């Protein structure tokens, strides 16, 4: 009787425990089943994709459009896109043929095309197909040395000659670089490491540099991991850069500016995404006495519809090398996110030149440490031959339609007794701030105005006008140093 009772008792306990066990583990079982199902589907999809690729059943690549009467393919000149074979001679032979024929289109087909630096020619289109990657060789012995830029006097990092760019051109006309979002990859990692360890004897080279050229169109290409500045048009006219993506690590990728117009005239930069290890865009025009002597300004430049991220510097900068002058600049419809600075103008005594007639419109700042910076003590000089009495002029700068959130310091406008900032205007500004100290809108040696109500409250150095342009309060002084934070 005792054994039978125990058996019946255990049977009842088992019946009670099973539903309890199943109920308490139902969520776990469901989760495990879901994960297993997802893994199985993913495996099947990968297997099918591989089978389709193997049998050639995948979606066909987009056909390369014919943009010139003469069309050549890189592979027809002996190039091999395996990422190992060095294809410099193939690029050179193909471009030589285009030069002899008076112009043409060079198609870079899908593959990884390793190359040393090469030169473009006039009346040429370089077309990168979908999944085409031009790889810059990371051995500096393959990179030619060029004379210093005449408006810089020395290499930007080292005296003497400088490394050329991966893709280069001088005195060209009618050059197009475009594609189906193919990639030009500078493989800059080894360059950055050697620079940090001071193992390079010359200034690093850009990824793309066109000099003394005009009628340039660059679009629908990704540029990544440049050894130095990424796109560097130098003393060029009539340049359009549209719908490009520029990428480099946000840290440990020194001086990897996105686009640096340098002594350029009549230029449009639009519809681009830039995430790099220095300035997203930096407008320049020469360095101290060399830039003053070269005397080629950057002017008539429009920058619009950009998304930029820079943890080291700023979304869009002017300077610090601006000795030839910078004028007639429009920056509009710009988003800068998760960055150190949004907008920056930087210069110093010894630069000379001017920054004037600059208009910023419709800027959005998301999680930016300092929104707007004007700095007049950026003291980097090529040598001791600069004139400290060569003082730049900064005037006629306007900011309209500034929005943002998570901004620590909305504006830091830092003039000096030697370099006062003249005729600056703020209108329609509302920026959510994260910094709780008193002086969050900072000014010194500034003359200008605020039109209408803005947030946060502006510094006392600026005149206040209502929306209709009626003067409400005149600034008591333009020389107050209203600073308590180093941005």
XYZ file of N, CA and C in Angstrom, residues 217-392:
528
model
N 34.188 67.905 -63.163
C 32.949 67.349 -62.626
C 33.278 66.038 -61.917
N 32.932 65.961 -60.616
C 33.177 64.756 -59.819
C 31.855 64.366 -59.171
N 31.384 63.135 -59.413
C 30.083 62.737 -58.871
C 29.980 61.224 -58.747
N 29.104 60.793 -57.841
C 28.680 59.388 -57.743
C 29.850 58.424 -57.585
N 30.792 58.797 -56.728
C 31.950 57.966 -56.406
C 32.165 58.042 -54.904
N 32.663 56.967 -54.308
C 33.067 56.959 -52.901
C 34.581 57.072 -52.816
N 35.053 57.998 -51.974
C 36.474 58.154 -51.694
C 36.701 57.774 -50.235
N 37.724 56.968 -49.980
C 37.914 56.550 -48.597
C 39.399 56.403 -48.262
N 39.697 56.643 -46.979
C 41.003 56.369 -46.371
C 42.153 57.002 -47.153
N 42.032 58.306 -47.368
C 43.110 59.040 -48.028
C 44.328 59.122 -47.114
N 45.541 59.098 -47.662
C 46.716 59.317 -46.811
C 46.698 60.684 -46.136
N 46.134 61.698 -46.826
C 46.152 63.089 -46.356
C 44.807 63.688 -46.767
N 44.743 64.951 -47.171
C 43.501 65.526 -47.661
C 42.923 64.641 -48.767
N 41.606 64.546 -48.829
C 40.997 63.600 -49.775
C 40.880 64.209 -51.174
N 40.047 65.234 -51.351
C 39.911 65.907 -52.640
C 40.522 67.298 -52.526
N 41.490 67.595 -53.369
C 42.202 68.878 -53.265
C 42.286 69.549 -54.630
N 41.230 70.277 -55.030
C 41.348 71.101 -56.232
C 42.159 72.355 -55.911
N 43.217 72.595 -56.683
C 44.152 73.687 -56.391
C 44.185 74.652 -57.574
N 43.815 75.897 -57.308
C 43.798 76.942 -58.337
C 43.021 76.467 -59.562
N 41.800 75.998 -59.315
C 40.935 75.479 -60.377
C 39.714 76.389 -60.545
N 39.077 76.284 -61.703
C 37.885 77.058 -62.008
C 36.792 76.129 -62.525
N 35.573 76.505 -62.181
C 34.395 75.784 -62.682
C 34.448 74.307 -62.278
N 34.271 74.085 -60.980
C 34.356 72.739 -60.407
C 33.003 72.389 -59.791
N 32.505 71.197 -60.111
C 31.292 70.664 -59.484
C 31.641 69.342 -58.812
N 31.345 69.250 -57.512
C 31.491 68.002 -56.760
C 30.114 67.665 -56.215
N 29.540 66.577 -56.690
C 28.131 66.290 -56.398
C 27.938 64.812 -56.068
N 27.179 64.570 -55.014
C 26.745 63.200 -54.689
C 27.929 62.251 -54.510
N 28.933 62.711 -53.772
C 30.045 61.829 -53.445
C 29.987 61.485 -51.955
N 30.561 60.348 -51.621
C 30.714 59.905 -50.235
C 32.206 59.893 -49.923
N 32.572 60.506 -48.788
C 33.979 60.572 -48.390
C 34.088 60.028 -46.972
N 34.928 59.003 -46.787
C 35.007 58.293 -45.511
C 36.454 58.150 -45.056
N 36.646 58.304 -43.766
C 37.898 57.971 -43.094
C 37.555 57.781 -41.625
N 38.380 57.058 -40.866
C 38.102 56.915 -39.443
C 37.989 58.274 -38.756
N 37.117 58.355 -37.767
C 36.894 59.628 -37.078
C 38.038 60.013 -36.151
N 38.891 59.053 -35.830
C 40.077 59.337 -35.025
C 41.236 58.507 -35.566
N 42.444 58.930 -35.243
C 43.664 58.232 -35.679
C 43.804 58.203 -37.194
N 43.190 59.169 -37.886
C 43.363 59.330 -39.339
C 43.705 60.796 -39.583
N 44.920 61.219 -39.238
C 45.238 62.650 -39.170
C 45.148 63.348 -40.520
N 44.524 64.541 -40.501
C 44.479 65.458 -41.644
C 43.751 64.889 -42.857
N 42.818 63.997 -42.617
C 42.061 63.418 -43.725
C 40.836 64.277 -44.031
N 41.066 65.572 -44.326
C 39.985 66.458 -44.735
C 39.200 65.830 -45.884
N 37.920 66.186 -45.976
C 37.109 65.667 -47.058
C 37.371 66.369 -48.379
N 37.004 67.659 -48.464
C 37.171 68.455 -49.676
C 37.832 69.770 -49.309
N 38.950 70.097 -49.953
C 39.687 71.327 -49.651
C 39.828 72.182 -50.911
N 38.837 73.019 -51.225
C 39.014 73.971 -52.325
C 40.120 74.965 -51.958
N 41.117 75.100 -52.809
C 42.312 75.879 -52.476
C 42.577 76.857 -53.623
N 42.352 78.146 -53.393
C 42.506 79.163 -54.438
C 41.640 78.836 -55.653
N 40.418 78.374 -55.394
C 39.501 77.981 -56.459
C 38.412 79.026 -56.662
N 37.900 79.091 -57.892
C 36.883 80.067 -58.256
C 35.745 79.358 -58.979
N 34.520 79.743 -58.617
C 33.313 79.196 -59.247
C 33.220 77.682 -59.018
N 32.711 77.338 -57.858
C 32.704 75.936 -57.439
C 31.407 75.632 -56.699
N 30.882 74.421 -56.923
C 29.696 73.940 -56.216
C 30.025 72.588 -55.592
N 29.722 72.458 -54.298
C 29.825 71.184 -53.588
C 28.441 70.894 -53.038
N 27.812 69.790 -53.466
C 26.428 69.571 -53.061
C 26.100 68.084 -52.952
N 25.105 67.807 -52.089
C 24.514 66.462 -51.977
C 25.558 65.404 -51.623
N 26.420 65.704 -50.655
C 27.504 64.793 -50.287
C 27.361 64.329 -48.842
N 27.917 63.150 -48.563
C 28.043 62.643 -47.189
C 29.529 62.529 -46.884
N 29.958 63.172 -45.777
C 31.377 63.223 -45.439
C 31.537 62.865 -43.959
N 32.349 61.857 -43.678
C 32.663 61.461 -42.305
C 34.149 61.145 -42.264
N 34.942 62.037 -41.665
C 36.396 61.974 -41.821
C 37.103 62.325 -40.512
N 38.448 62.256 -40.561
C 39.266 62.491 -39.383
C 39.756 63.912 -39.225
N 39.193 64.861 -39.980
C 39.528 66.281 -39.836
C 38.351 67.081 -40.376
N 38.597 68.260 -40.969
C 37.493 69.056 -41.495
C 36.753 68.323 -42.604
N 35.418 68.437 -42.595
C 34.656 67.889 -43.706
C 34.960 68.633 -44.996
N 34.820 69.950 -44.962
C 35.211 70.835 -46.055
C 36.059 71.943 -45.449
N 37.180 72.281 -46.102
C 38.037 73.368 -45.620
C 38.447 74.224 -46.817
N 37.964 75.462 -46.854
C 38.294 76.378 -47.940
C 39.604 77.078 -47.600
N 40.553 77.049 -48.542
C 41.898 77.572 -48.304
C 42.328 78.462 -49.471
N 43.440 79.227 -49.248
C 43.992 80.027 -50.357
C 45.442 80.419 -50.081
N 46.228 79.510 -49.535
C 47.659 79.775 -49.369
C 48.037 80.132 -47.948
N 49.344 80.047 -47.686
C 49.875 80.047 -46.319
C 50.857 81.192 -46.128
N 50.456 82.171 -45.333
C 51.302 83.299 -44.935
C 51.937 84.006 -46.143
N 53.232 84.335 -46.060
C 53.850 85.165 -47.107
C 53.776 84.511 -48.483
N 53.748 83.180 -48.537
C 53.675 82.497 -49.826
C 52.286 82.650 -50.447
N 51.253 82.549 -49.636
C 49.903 82.768 -50.136
C 49.647 84.215 -50.508
N 50.227 85.147 -49.742
C 50.085 86.566 -50.086
C 50.732 86.838 -51.439
N 51.926 86.291 -51.663
C 52.624 86.505 -52.934
C 51.903 85.818 -54.091
N 51.370 84.619 -53.871
C 50.672 83.897 -54.943
C 49.369 84.607 -55.312
N 48.673 85.135 -54.322
C 47.548 86.052 -54.513
C 46.433 85.478 -55.390
N 45.991 84.236 -55.073
C 44.852 83.641 -55.767
C 43.769 83.348 -54.722
N 42.692 84.116 -54.726
C 41.653 83.884 -53.717
C 40.799 82.662 -54.032
N 40.093 82.188 -53.039
C 38.977 81.263 -53.224
C 37.704 82.095 -53.194
N 36.910 82.010 -54.253
C 35.734 82.880 -54.332
C 34.625 82.204 -55.121
N 33.412 82.676 -54.860
C 32.216 82.170 -55.545
C 32.083 80.654 -55.378
N 31.993 80.232 -54.119
C 31.874 78.814 -53.784
C 30.557 78.598 -53.049
N 29.762 77.636 -53.520
C 28.499 77.264 -52.879
C 28.618 75.844 -52.344
N 28.267 75.690 -51.071
C 28.280 74.387 -50.398
C 26.872 74.151 -49.878
N 26.209 73.084 -50.325
C 24.809 72.895 -49.931
C 24.444 71.408 -49.885
N 23.462 71.143 -49.022
C 22.883 69.795 -48.918
C 23.941 68.761 -48.544
N 24.689 69.043 -47.491
C 25.731 68.126 -47.022
C 25.355 67.571 -45.654
N 25.752 66.319 -45.416
C 25.728 65.716 -44.086
C 27.178 65.423 -43.731
N 27.623 65.955 -42.590
C 29.048 65.901 -42.258
C 29.218 65.474 -40.810
N 30.266 64.680 -40.583
C 30.658 64.323 -39.221
C 32.165 64.470 -39.087
N 32.601 65.167 -38.019
C 34.028 65.349 -37.750
C 34.237 65.422 -36.248
N 34.871 64.407 -35.694
C 35.129 64.383 -34.252
C 36.385 65.164 -33.872
N 37.203 65.532 -34.868
C 38.470 66.195 -34.595
C 38.392 67.691 -34.859
N 37.712 68.095 -35.923
C 37.738 69.494 -36.311
C 36.320 70.024 -36.509
N 35.924 70.366 -37.744
C 34.628 71.001 -37.975
C 33.972 70.450 -39.227
N 32.673 70.677 -39.320
C 31.954 70.272 -40.513
C 32.419 71.037 -41.732
N 32.372 72.364 -41.658
C 32.846 73.228 -42.741
C 33.730 74.309 -42.138
N 34.958 74.428 -42.657
C 35.917 75.416 -42.160
C 36.344 76.355 -43.279
N 36.783 77.534 -42.879
C 37.519 78.443 -43.753
C 38.863 78.693 -43.074
N 39.970 78.443 -43.797
C 41.291 78.569 -43.223
C 41.811 77.228 -42.713
N 42.901 77.258 -41.932
C 43.504 78.514 -41.530
C 44.364 79.137 -42.633
N 44.758 78.352 -43.634
C 45.571 78.890 -44.716
C 44.645 79.644 -45.678
N 44.564 80.971 -45.526
C 43.622 81.773 -46.320
C 44.264 83.081 -46.767
N 45.591 83.069 -46.971
C 46.326 84.313 -47.188
C 46.051 84.953 -48.538
N 45.544 84.201 -49.495
C 45.149 84.785 -50.773
C 43.755 85.389 -50.752
N 43.015 85.167 -49.669
C 41.670 85.705 -49.537
C 40.593 84.683 -49.811
N 39.461 84.844 -49.119
C 38.282 84.001 -49.301
C 37.067 84.918 -49.310
N 36.222 84.811 -50.344
C 35.064 85.705 -50.419
C 33.945 85.076 -51.223
N 32.745 85.612 -50.995
C 31.539 85.177 -51.715
C 31.324 83.667 -51.560
N 31.104 83.279 -50.313
C 30.892 81.877 -49.960
C 29.467 81.719 -49.437
N 28.764 80.693 -49.893
C 27.436 80.352 -49.383
C 27.472 78.917 -48.873
N 27.063 78.748 -47.613
C 26.930 77.407 -47.022
C 25.486 77.277 -46.572
N 24.738 76.322 -47.147
C 23.320 76.213 -46.819
C 22.884 74.749 -46.781
N 21.851 74.509 -45.991
C 21.271 73.166 -45.858
C 22.350 72.164 -45.447
N 22.940 72.428 -44.303
C 24.049 71.615 -43.795
C 23.631 70.966 -42.481
N 23.860 69.652 -42.368
C 23.680 68.929 -41.106
C 25.044 68.467 -40.623
N 25.416 68.895 -39.424
C 26.627 68.407 -38.767
C 26.192 67.659 -37.519
N 26.612 66.396 -37.385
C 26.110 65.575 -36.284
C 27.268 64.879 -35.566
N 27.098 64.704 -34.244
C 28.069 63.991 -33.403
C 29.499 64.436 -33.727
N 29.739 65.723 -33.642
C 31.008 66.291 -34.067
C 31.557 67.244 -33.016
N 32.825 67.615 -33.198
C 33.441 68.563 -32.270
C 32.954 69.982 -32.525
N 32.930 70.385 -33.806
C 32.486 71.734 -34.153
C 31.592 71.656 -35.391
N 30.690 72.627 -35.509
C 29.861 72.708 -36.694
C 30.531 73.521 -37.789
N 30.675 74.826 -37.556
C 31.252 75.772 -38.506
C 32.471 76.411 -37.849
N 33.562 76.563 -38.628
C 34.734 77.227 -38.049
C 35.429 78.096 -39.083
N 35.803 79.310 -38.656
C 36.693 80.188 -39.403
C 37.947 80.340 -38.560
N 39.122 80.080 -39.132
C 40.346 80.108 -38.344
C 41.444 80.831 -39.117
N 42.137 81.728 -38.415
C 43.215 82.501 -39.018
C 44.112 83.013 -37.902
N 45.082 83.866 -38.261
C 46.002 84.390 -37.241
C 46.804 85.546 -37.818
N 47.479 86.318 -36.968
C 48.437 87.300 -37.483
C 49.494 86.601 -38.339
N 49.884 87.263 -39.424
C 50.828 86.682 -40.361
C 50.167 86.134 -41.612
N 48.845 85.878 -41.524
C 48.144 85.337 -42.679
C 47.906 86.408 -43.749
N 47.549 87.634 -43.322
C 47.097 88.598 -44.305
C 45.800 88.134 -44.929
N 45.484 88.671 -46.127
C 44.294 88.233 -46.833
C 43.018 88.704 -46.160
N 41.903 88.103 -46.559
C 40.602 88.501 -46.038
C 39.639 87.313 -46.077
N 38.639 87.367 -45.213
C 37.481 86.474 -45.257
C 36.268 87.381 -45.195
N 35.527 87.464 -46.292
C 34.399 88.407 -46.339
C 33.279 87.879 -47.234
N 32.094 88.414 -46.976
C 30.900 88.047 -47.742
C 30.674 86.526 -47.678
N 30.467 86.042 -46.442
C 30.206 84.622 -46.198
C 28.812 84.494 -45.592
N 27.979 83.663 -46.190
C 26.603 83.500 -45.746
C 26.349 82.047 -45.374
N 25.913 81.831 -44.110
C 25.522 80.504 -43.640
C 24.009 80.503 -43.449
N 23.322 79.541 -44.094
C 21.862 79.500 -44.020
C 21.391 78.068 -43.784
N 20.425 77.948 -42.903
C 19.769 76.661 -42.653
C 20.785 75.596 -42.226
N 21.373 75.831 -41.072
C 22.327 74.886 -40.491
C 21.640 74.100 -39.378
N 21.886 72.790 -39.325
C 21.369 71.946 -38.254
C 22.547 71.307 -37.536
N 22.576 71.457 -36.218
C 23.672 70.952 -35.399
C 23.107 69.942 -34.410
N 23.567 68.694 -34.511
C 23.081 67.628 -33.639
C 24.251 67.076 -32.833
N 24.201 67.264 -31.508
C 25.242 66.761 -30.611
C 26.625 67.243 -31.065
N 26.772 68.547 -31.074
C 28.003 69.199 -31.480
C 28.554 69.973 -30.289
N 29.860 69.865 -30.062
C 30.433 70.508 -28.880
C 30.351 72.035 -28.984
N 30.835 72.607 -30.093
C 30.756 74.047 -30.311
C 30.140 74.263 -31.691
N 29.060 75.034 -31.751
C 28.341 75.170 -33.002
C 29.064 76.030 -34.024
N 29.391 77.272 -33.643
C 29.995 78.245 -34.551
C 31.247 78.800 -33.884
N 32.369 78.722 -34.580
C 33.643 79.191 -34.034
C 34.300 80.131 -35.040
N 34.741 81.296 -34.571
C 35.652 82.154 -35.328
C 36.865 82.390 -34.447
N 38.028 81.987 -34.923
C 39.242 81.945 -34.103
C 40.346 82.719 -34.823
N 41.009 83.629 -34.131
C 41.997 84.506 -34.781
C 43.415 84.309 -34.234
N 43.666 83.208 -33.568
C 45.010 82.967 -33.027
C 45.505 81.567 -33.378
N 45.208 81.117 -34.592
C 45.591 79.781 -35.045
C 47.028 79.860 -35.566
N 47.977 79.817 -34.661
C 49.362 80.193 -34.988
C 50.181 79.009 -35.469
N 49.971 78.628 -36.722
C 50.843 77.685 -37.413
C 51.429 78.419 -38.611
N 52.757 78.365 -38.766
C 53.412 79.113 -39.830
C 54.430 78.220 -40.543
N 54.642 78.450 -41.861
C 55.571 77.586 -42.597
C 57.019 77.761 -42.158
N 57.403 78.997 -41.786
C 58.773 79.268 -41.368
C 58.779 80.606 -40.638
N 59.960 81.093 -40.321
C 60.070 82.348 -39.576
C 59.989 83.583 -40.473
N 59.802 83.390 -41.780
C 59.798 84.520 -42.698
C 58.468 85.232 -42.826
N 57.451 84.819 -42.081
C 56.153 85.483 -42.193
C 56.188 86.839 -41.494
N 55.301 87.733 -41.901
C 55.201 89.072 -41.331
C 54.096 89.095 -40.288
N 54.411 89.208 -39.000
C 53.356 89.203 -37.982
C 52.417 90.394 -38.092
N 52.816 91.413 -38.864
C 51.939 92.575 -39.050
C 50.994 92.395 -40.241
N 51.095 91.275 -40.938
C 50.148 90.973 -42.022
C 48.883 90.422 -41.382
N 47.901 91.288 -41.173
C 46.709 90.924 -40.410
C 45.530 90.661 -41.344
N 44.863 89.551 -41.181
C 43.690 89.263 -42.020
C 42.507 90.155 -41.639
